[in-house]
Amino acid sequence: MKSLRVQFFSFLAVLLIVLLLMLNIFPITSSRDTVFQEKESSISGQAAILATSLAKLDKPDQASVGEVLRLLNITGFERTVVVDTRGQTLYYTYGTSAPESEEKDLNTALSGKTVFRSKYDGESFLSSYAIPISCQGAITGAVYLLERDVVRAVIILDVQSQIRIISVMIILVVLALAVVFSSVILRRIHDLASSMRIVAAGDYSHRMQISGSDELSDLGNEFNTLTERLDATERERRRFVSDASHELKTPLASIRLLSDSIVQNENMDTETVREFVTDIGNEAERLQRTTEKLLDLSRLDDDIQVIPEPVDVKQVAVDALVLLRPLAKERQIRLRCELEEGCVVMATVDDMFHIIFNLIENAIKYNLDGGSVFVRLETGPENIMLTVEDTGVGIPEEDRYNIFTRFYRVDKARSREAGGSGLGLSIVHAAVKAHGGTVQARNNCGLVIEIALPCEEGEEDEQNSDRGG
Ligand SMILES: Nc1ncnc2c1ncn2[C@@H]1O[C@H](COP(=O)(O)OP(=O)(O)OP(=O)(O)O)[C@@H](O)[C@H]1O
Ligand SMILES: [Mg+2]
């Protein structure tokens, strides 16, 4: 694995090399080209004037050409050579030895063409120009001028060395900034990675310190949110395991105590034995109810792929009411209902039955003797609404957020006495959620629970994809 730092610096190095090469090459070549152009125009102009003036001379020689040069003020050339048609030198001033190209260029000029050369050797610009001397269409000789320019070369050398200094400074500044920047970024990535390792090792309470508001901070915030959820899930799991153990332990301990009493007490009369065995049976039944509810919940949690079918909610509600009527009668509780026809949802009959049965059962169990329960079923534009309202004790505001939590009971003694395990509403909540609905609790005279479930129409596809995913 290539470290991020190596990748970053390799990229930066390539970028810097390209940039600095451009910075070092481009200005120098372009200013050199400008000098070449300038040289060509100035030297060709002077050569042309000289050639025209020399064409007027009858017999050009060292003295007369020198006079013309002086009159025209053409000075400062390294070499000035004038030849006749045969190439014989008529005039010369030599500041330096002849370059290789001189003779060739003079011959080219004698054939009627001009030749310009210019080169930069790092110390000076050496420019030469050869031009024919023509009089009335006939070539009578040629002029060759060679100029050496050190001043401009020095300027270019200066610029070059300044660019080099700037380049070095750029490299140093960029490197320093890159080291600081990469260290900060890498330290933050390293912090994130070590936080992840800590959480992966099981410490869900760990949170990252976030500073700033860039993408890495966002990542840190996301990580903290994820860890918070993990933490909450883990706490919930632990509490669930401990609650479940506790729920199962209590009836088991009673059974143990009752059976021990029977075994140890040889002289126990039949009536008492019968009473004890009945109690053992009741405890066993409570255990069975609790385990069945736990299994229902785990099925709903697992999101096992059940195929939803159209369920007539009214029919399910009537079935639940029939089953619960005896319980209501025992406590002189009046069951009233207003059930609209044609309320169909995509769910399973079992889930719908669990929802409605648990709600009406609670409304009876936690009601006052002689009270009443009202069940209403109606269709809205998108949802069907199921409301179960009672005239019982209701639920205090501070407990209302917890009633869908597993094993949560508001009045523990009362609930236990009523045979409750604290799982009924959790099953309601899980089942409603599984079918895309919502559930709400509020107090009126007693408790009001309202459930909204999507109507069958147009929901089929959504439900399939929900549960299939
Ligand atoms: N209609 C109600 N009126 C007042 N309190 C209620 C009502 N319904 C539920 N509660 C309170 O909410 C708690 C949770 O209800 P839930 O149905 O989940 O459990 P339970 O009835 O105790 O046991 P289970 O339903 O598993 O037999 C109950 O213990 C009770 O204190
Ligand atoms: Mg209940």
CSV table of C-alpha atoms and ligand atoms in Angstrom, one decimal, residues 293 358-359 361-362 365-366 415 420-425, ligand 2:
chain,number,residue,atom,x,y,z
A,293,LYS,CA,-44.2,-12.9,22.5
A,358,ASN,CA,-53.0,-6.2,22.2
A,359,LEU,CA,-54.5,-2.7,22.0
A,361,GLU,CA,-56.6,-6.1,25.7
A,362,ASN,CA,-54.6,-3.2,27.2
A,365,LYS,CA,-56.7,-4.5,31.4
A,366,TYR,CA,-55.8,-1.0,32.4
A,415,SER,CA,-49.3,-4.9,35.0
A,420,GLY,CA,-48.6,-8.6,31.5
A,421,SER,CA,-45.1,-9.1,30.4
A,422,GLY,CA,-44.5,-5.6,29.0
A,423,LEU,CA,-44.2,-6.8,25.4
A,424,GLY,CA,-47.6,-6.2,23.9
A,425,LEU,CA,-47.0,-2.6,22.7
B,2,MG,MG,-50.5,-5.4,26.9
